[in-house]
Amino acid sequence: MITHKRYIPLLLIVLVSGGLYKNAYSQTSSDEKRLSEKSYAREPNAVNRIPSSEEVEGYIEYFNSPSPWLEIRKKRISTLLPDAMAAANLDHWLIVCRENNNDPLANHVGCENAGGTAVVLFSKDRESEAVTSRIFSPMSESTALKELGTFDFVIDVDKSQSAIEAASSYLTQQNTKGQIGINSFTVNPLADGLSHSQYIALNDAFTGTDISFKSAEDAIYYWLARKLPEEIEIMAKAAAITSRWEYEAYQAVIPGKSTDLDIAQFLKRKMSNAGVGDGWAPSQNPAVNSGPDRGHSHPTDRVIQRGDVIQIDFGIRVFNQWVTDIQRFAYVLQEGEAQPPEQLQHAWKSAINGRNAAFNAMTPGTTGNAVHNAQQYVMQQSGSLPVMWSTGHPVGYVAHDVGPNLGVRPASDKLLDTQMTFAFDGFFSWHYFTPSGGHTAELEEEKGNNTKTISVEDMIVIQEDGARFLTPPQTSLILIH
């Protein structure tokens, strides 16, 4: 088991809360603890509620225990897949798996260890609505599959035979007619795993039958977009770790000495010591940005200066399966400053108000566009520059997961539903001028080539009565002395 050393704060950080300054790790009052999620979603100056070190250490220990994924996967197939196939009007869904460059859904359907070509077939009974799973697998590999019990039926395929042709023979013998789902005909990369050569092989195997193909995208969309309660709890634990580590990273900043890369390396060490992985491409995780906006990019050796607004965009992967995506923001006080300049306070409050508008709009049956528009209205009223990014996106198995987009992508017209999980931002953007002569990077009417954007990002799950944060959101700008 990997041990985790308790981090000793290196630098005091204070948090703004209506003129009240508190250590980032001080205890809040009982009244503050009773703030509901809806309440602190609406209050821009609420005190940050930071997961405790003891809580996080317990979660890290849990994530170094055996993964629950195999049992969760079985439950997802038995409880969520029937409704997914019904929503897509599919009685059969066929997935072709192979060695090395496998289908993106291999791990979700149970063929992640395929050597030779194998075919997974899900079939839904029209009367009982239950889904039966079959895999047509090369012999010897099929032995292990039978022992694991992943599938209801394992059909041996001789090495000289084709698993695709075996699946075709089975379906024709069952007098199957009409359309079956395959992982193709879509722009969604997670639903487009069928290679061109595999598609040709499928066409050849089903020529002369009464079976045709349609995209399984709708079934995949429904299935992956929803998470089981057990998964949501795992993601909440991972979100707490992610959030606390970002606060800790800010404590280590020394103005005029620390670099963006120092912050990134601090977080990389935390990940390594805890035994968790990167939420996305390692070279861009975390993205740390103390200068003008750079988007999703690698951290540089830029030295952090007084007057800087710092962004950390960070995610971890736990059990090699679930990921987080959280952003935290800090301001480096100028000499003699006790609080951020008024214009920066306006930017922060506006970003949190936009975040809260989006949060309160996230209810079952709402479109992603409606959530995005709720924040856009606040941004326009507060004087923000336009922001090119969506308000949010699904998060879970990957940072940008399958589900309704909260903003400007094609999936934004899809409806939010319970059990869906999202990462979403509170935005405010302004023209950026490098701090100099004791002045903060200012909010100016004059146009500049660079911008700075507050995009404080948190994770939520949709419930019957609306959104619930997976870990307490950032509500106050972190101040670095």
Coordinates of C-alpha atoms in Angstrom, one line a residue, residues 113-429:
N113 CA -8.1 -8.2 -23.3
A114 CA -9.0 -9.4 -26.8
G115 CA -6.1 -11.0 -28.7
G116 CA -7.6 -12.3 -31.9
T117 CA -10.8 -10.7 -33.2
A118 CA -13.8 -11.2 -30.9
V119 CA -17.4 -10.1 -31.2
V120 CA -19.6 -9.0 -28.3
L121 CA -23.3 -9.2 -28.9
F122 CA -26.0 -7.7 -26.6
S123 CA -29.5 -8.8 -27.3
K124 CA -32.6 -7.3 -25.6
D125 CA -35.7 -9.5 -25.0
R126 CA -38.8 -7.5 -26.2
E127 CA -41.0 -9.0 -23.5
S128 CA -38.8 -9.0 -20.4
E129 CA -36.6 -6.1 -21.6
A130 CA -33.6 -8.0 -20.1
V131 CA -30.3 -7.9 -22.0
T132 CA -28.4 -11.0 -22.7
S133 CA -24.6 -10.8 -23.3
R134 CA -22.6 -13.1 -25.7
I135 CA -19.1 -13.1 -26.8
F136 CA -17.8 -15.0 -29.8
S137 CA -14.2 -15.5 -28.9
P138 CA -11.2 -17.4 -30.2
M139 CA -10.5 -20.6 -28.3
S140 CA -8.1 -20.5 -25.4
E141 CA -9.0 -16.8 -24.8
S142 CA -12.6 -18.0 -24.3
T143 CA -11.5 -20.2 -21.5
A144 CA -10.5 -17.2 -19.4
L145 CA -13.8 -15.4 -20.3
K146 CA -15.8 -18.4 -19.0
E147 CA -13.9 -18.4 -15.7
L148 CA -14.4 -14.6 -15.2
G149 CA -18.2 -14.9 -15.8
T150 CA -18.3 -11.5 -17.6
F151 CA -20.8 -12.8 -20.2
D152 CA -24.0 -14.8 -20.1
F153 CA -22.7 -17.0 -22.9
V154 CA -19.2 -17.6 -24.3
I155 CA -19.1 -19.1 -27.8
D156 CA -15.8 -20.8 -28.8
V157 CA -14.5 -19.8 -32.2
D158 CA -11.8 -22.0 -33.8
K159 CA -8.6 -20.1 -34.7
S160 CA -9.3 -20.9 -38.3
Q161 CA -12.7 -19.4 -38.2
S162 CA -14.0 -15.8 -38.1
A163 CA -15.7 -14.5 -34.9
I164 CA -17.6 -12.0 -37.2
E165 CA -19.0 -14.9 -39.3
A166 CA -19.8 -16.9 -36.2
A167 CA -21.9 -13.9 -34.9
S168 CA -23.6 -13.6 -38.3
S169 CA -24.5 -17.3 -38.4
Y170 CA -25.9 -17.1 -34.9
L171 CA -28.2 -14.1 -35.7
T172 CA -29.4 -15.6 -38.9
Q173 CA -30.2 -18.9 -37.2
Q174 CA -32.3 -16.9 -34.7
N175 CA -34.2 -15.5 -37.7
T176 CA -33.1 -12.0 -36.9
K177 CA -34.3 -9.3 -39.2
G178 CA -34.0 -5.6 -39.4
Q179 CA -31.3 -3.3 -38.0
I180 CA -28.6 -4.1 -35.5
G181 CA -26.4 -1.5 -33.9
I182 CA -22.7 -1.2 -34.6
N183 CA -20.1 1.3 -33.5
S184 CA -20.0 3.4 -36.7
F185 CA -21.8 6.2 -38.6
T186 CA -21.1 8.9 -36.1
V187 CA -18.7 11.8 -35.3
N188 CA -18.5 10.7 -31.6
P189 CA -15.1 9.0 -31.3
L190 CA -16.3 6.8 -28.4
A191 CA -19.1 5.5 -30.6
D192 CA -17.0 5.1 -33.8
G193 CA -14.7 2.3 -32.8
L194 CA -15.3 0.0 -35.8
S195 CA -12.3 0.1 -38.2
H196 CA -12.8 0.2 -42.0
S197 CA -11.5 -3.3 -42.5
Q198 CA -13.9 -4.6 -39.7
Y199 CA -16.8 -2.8 -41.4
I200 CA -15.9 -4.6 -44.7
A201 CA -15.8 -7.9 -42.9
L202 CA -19.2 -7.2 -41.3
N203 CA -20.7 -6.4 -44.7
D204 CA -19.3 -9.5 -46.2
A205 CA -20.5 -11.7 -43.3
F206 CA -24.1 -10.3 -43.4
T207 CA -24.5 -10.1 -47.2
G208 CA -27.6 -12.1 -48.2
T209 CA -29.2 -11.8 -44.7
D210 CA -32.2 -9.8 -43.7
I211 CA -30.0 -7.8 -41.3
S212 CA -28.8 -4.2 -41.9
F213 CA -26.7 -1.9 -39.7
K214 CA -27.4 1.3 -37.9
S215 CA -25.3 3.4 -35.6
A216 CA -25.4 2.4 -31.9
E217 CA -24.6 6.0 -31.0
D218 CA -28.0 6.6 -29.2
A219 CA -27.6 3.5 -27.0
I220 CA -23.9 4.4 -26.2
Y221 CA -25.0 8.0 -25.5
Y222 CA -27.7 6.9 -23.1
W223 CA -25.6 4.3 -21.4
L224 CA -22.3 6.1 -20.8
A225 CA -23.9 9.5 -19.9
R226 CA -25.5 8.0 -16.8
K227 CA -23.5 6.8 -13.8
L228 CA -24.5 4.4 -11.0
P229 CA -24.7 5.7 -7.4
E230 CA -21.5 3.7 -6.6
E231 CA -19.7 5.5 -9.5
I232 CA -20.9 8.9 -8.3
E233 CA -19.6 8.3 -4.8
I234 CA -16.2 7.3 -6.3
M235 CA -16.1 10.5 -8.4
A236 CA -17.0 12.5 -5.3
K237 CA -14.1 11.1 -3.4
A238 CA -11.7 11.8 -6.3
A239 CA -13.1 15.3 -6.7
A240 CA -12.3 16.0 -3.0
I241 CA -8.7 14.9 -3.5
T242 CA -8.4 17.0 -6.6
S243 CA -9.8 20.1 -5.0
R244 CA -7.7 19.9 -1.8
W245 CA -4.5 19.4 -3.7
E246 CA -5.1 22.5 -5.7
Y247 CA -5.5 24.5 -2.5
E248 CA -2.3 23.0 -1.2
A249 CA -0.4 23.8 -4.4
Y250 CA -1.3 27.5 -4.0
Q251 CA 0.1 27.3 -0.4
A252 CA 3.5 26.4 -1.8
V253 CA 3.7 29.5 -4.1
I254 CA 6.4 32.1 -3.4
P255 CA 5.9 35.2 -5.5
G256 CA 8.9 36.2 -7.6
K257 CA 10.4 32.7 -7.3
S258 CA 7.8 30.0 -8.0
T259 CA 6.9 29.2 -11.6
D260 CA 3.8 27.7 -13.2
L261 CA 5.9 24.6 -13.8
D262 CA 6.6 24.4 -10.0
I263 CA 2.9 24.2 -9.3
A264 CA 2.5 21.5 -11.9
Q265 CA 5.4 19.5 -10.5
F266 CA 4.0 19.8 -7.0
L267 CA 0.7 18.2 -8.2
K268 CA 2.5 15.6 -10.2
R269 CA 4.3 14.5 -7.0
K270 CA 1.0 14.4 -5.1
M271 CA -0.3 12.1 -7.8
S272 CA 2.7 9.8 -7.8
N273 CA 2.7 9.5 -4.0
A274 CA -1.0 8.7 -4.0
G275 CA -0.8 6.2 -6.8
V276 CA -3.4 8.0 -9.0
G277 CA -3.2 8.8 -12.7
D278 CA -3.7 11.8 -15.0
G279 CA -7.2 12.9 -15.9
W280 CA -6.1 13.7 -19.4
A281 CA -2.9 14.0 -21.5
P282 CA -0.1 14.0 -18.9
S283 CA 1.9 16.8 -20.6
Q284 CA -1.1 19.2 -20.2
N285 CA -2.3 18.0 -16.7
P286 CA -2.3 20.1 -14.8
A287 CA -2.6 23.2 -16.9
V288 CA -1.2 26.1 -14.8
N289 CA -1.5 29.6 -16.1
S290 CA -0.4 32.8 -14.3
G291 CA -0.2 35.0 -17.4
P292 CA -2.7 35.6 -20.3
D293 CA -5.0 32.8 -21.4
R294 CA -3.3 29.9 -23.0
G295 CA -6.2 27.4 -23.2
H296 CA -5.5 23.7 -22.7
S297 CA -1.7 23.7 -22.7
H298 CA 1.4 22.6 -20.9
P299 CA 2.7 24.6 -17.9
T300 CA 5.7 26.8 -18.6
D301 CA 8.6 28.2 -16.5
R302 CA 7.0 31.6 -16.2
V303 CA 7.8 33.1 -12.8
I304 CA 4.7 34.1 -10.8
Q305 CA 4.6 37.8 -10.0
R306 CA 2.6 39.9 -7.6
G307 CA -0.6 41.0 -9.3
D308 CA -1.0 37.7 -11.1
V309 CA -4.2 35.8 -11.4
I310 CA -3.3 32.1 -11.4
Q311 CA -5.4 29.3 -12.9
I312 CA -5.0 25.6 -12.2
D313 CA -6.9 23.2 -14.4
F314 CA -6.4 19.7 -12.9
G315 CA -7.8 16.2 -13.0
I316 CA -6.9 12.8 -11.7
R317 CA -7.8 9.2 -12.7
V318 CA -8.7 6.7 -10.0
F319 CA -9.0 2.9 -10.3
N320 CA -7.7 3.6 -13.9
Q321 CA -11.4 4.2 -14.7
W322 CA -12.9 7.5 -13.4
V323 CA -11.6 11.0 -13.8
T324 CA -12.0 14.5 -12.4
D325 CA -11.8 18.0 -13.9
I326 CA -11.6 20.9 -11.5
Q327 CA -10.2 24.5 -11.7
R328 CA -9.2 26.7 -8.8
F329 CA -8.1 30.4 -9.0
A330 CA -5.8 32.5 -6.9
Y331 CA -4.6 36.1 -6.8
V332 CA -1.1 37.2 -5.7
L333 CA -1.4 40.3 -3.6
Q334 CA 0.7 43.3 -4.3
E335 CA 2.9 44.6 -1.5
G336 CA 0.7 46.5 0.9
E337 CA -2.5 45.0 -0.6
A338 CA -5.0 43.4 1.8
Q339 CA -7.5 42.4 -0.9
P340 CA -7.7 42.2 -4.7
P341 CA -8.4 45.4 -6.6
E342 CA -12.0 46.4 -7.0
Q343 CA -12.1 45.4 -10.7
L344 CA -10.8 41.9 -10.0
Q345 CA -13.3 41.5 -7.3
H346 CA -15.9 42.4 -9.8
A347 CA -14.5 39.8 -12.2
W348 CA -14.6 37.1 -9.5
K349 CA -18.0 37.9 -8.3
S350 CA -19.4 38.0 -11.8
A351 CA -17.8 34.6 -12.6
I352 CA -19.3 33.0 -9.5
N353 CA -22.7 34.6 -10.3
G354 CA -22.5 33.0 -13.8
R355 CA -21.5 29.7 -12.3
N356 CA -24.4 29.9 -9.9
A357 CA -26.9 30.7 -12.7
A358 CA -25.7 27.6 -14.6
F359 CA -25.9 25.5 -11.5
N360 CA -29.5 26.5 -10.7
A361 CA -30.5 25.8 -14.4
M362 CA -29.2 22.2 -14.3
T363 CA -32.4 20.3 -13.8
P364 CA -33.7 17.1 -15.4
G365 CA -35.3 17.8 -18.8
T366 CA -33.3 21.0 -19.4
T367 CA -31.2 21.3 -22.6
G368 CA -27.5 21.9 -22.4
N369 CA -28.1 25.1 -24.4
A370 CA -30.5 26.4 -21.7
V371 CA -27.8 26.0 -19.1
H372 CA -25.2 27.8 -21.2
N373 CA -27.6 30.6 -22.0
A374 CA -28.4 31.1 -18.3
Q375 CA -24.7 31.9 -17.7
Q376 CA -24.3 33.9 -21.0
Y377 CA -27.0 36.3 -19.8
V378 CA -25.1 37.0 -16.5
M379 CA -21.8 37.4 -18.5
Q380 CA -23.4 40.0 -20.8
Q381 CA -24.9 41.9 -17.9
S382 CA -21.6 42.0 -16.0
G383 CA -19.5 43.2 -18.9
S384 CA -17.5 40.1 -19.7
L385 CA -15.8 39.6 -23.0
P386 CA -17.2 36.7 -25.0
V387 CA -15.8 33.3 -24.1
M388 CA -15.4 30.7 -26.8
W389 CA -15.9 27.7 -24.6
S390 CA -19.0 25.8 -23.5
T391 CA -20.2 26.4 -20.0
G392 CA -19.6 22.7 -19.2
H393 CA -19.3 19.1 -20.4
P394 CA -20.0 15.6 -19.2
V395 CA -17.2 14.1 -17.1
G396 CA -16.6 10.5 -15.9
Y397 CA -14.7 7.9 -17.8
V398 CA -12.8 10.7 -19.7
A399 CA -12.6 14.4 -19.0
H400 CA -14.9 15.2 -21.9
D401 CA -17.3 12.3 -21.6
V402 CA -20.4 11.3 -23.5
G403 CA -23.6 13.2 -22.7
P404 CA -25.2 16.6 -23.2
N405 CA -22.8 19.5 -23.9
L406 CA -23.5 22.6 -21.9
G407 CA -23.0 25.1 -24.6
V408 CA -21.7 25.3 -28.2
R409 CA -21.2 21.7 -29.4
P410 CA -23.8 19.6 -31.3
A411 CA -24.8 17.6 -28.2
S412 CA -26.0 20.9 -26.5
D413 CA -29.6 20.3 -27.7
K414 CA -29.8 17.0 -25.7
L415 CA -31.6 16.9 -22.4
L416 CA -30.0 16.6 -18.9
D417 CA -31.2 13.7 -16.9
T418 CA -30.6 12.2 -13.4
Q419 CA -27.4 10.3 -12.9
M420 CA -25.5 12.5 -15.3
T421 CA -22.3 14.0 -14.1
F422 CA -20.8 17.3 -15.4
A423 CA -17.8 19.6 -15.0
F424 CA -18.8 23.2 -15.6
D425 CA -17.3 26.7 -15.4
G426 CA -18.1 30.1 -14.0
F427 CA -16.8 32.6 -16.6
F428 CA -15.6 36.2 -16.7
S429 CA -13.1 37.4 -19.3

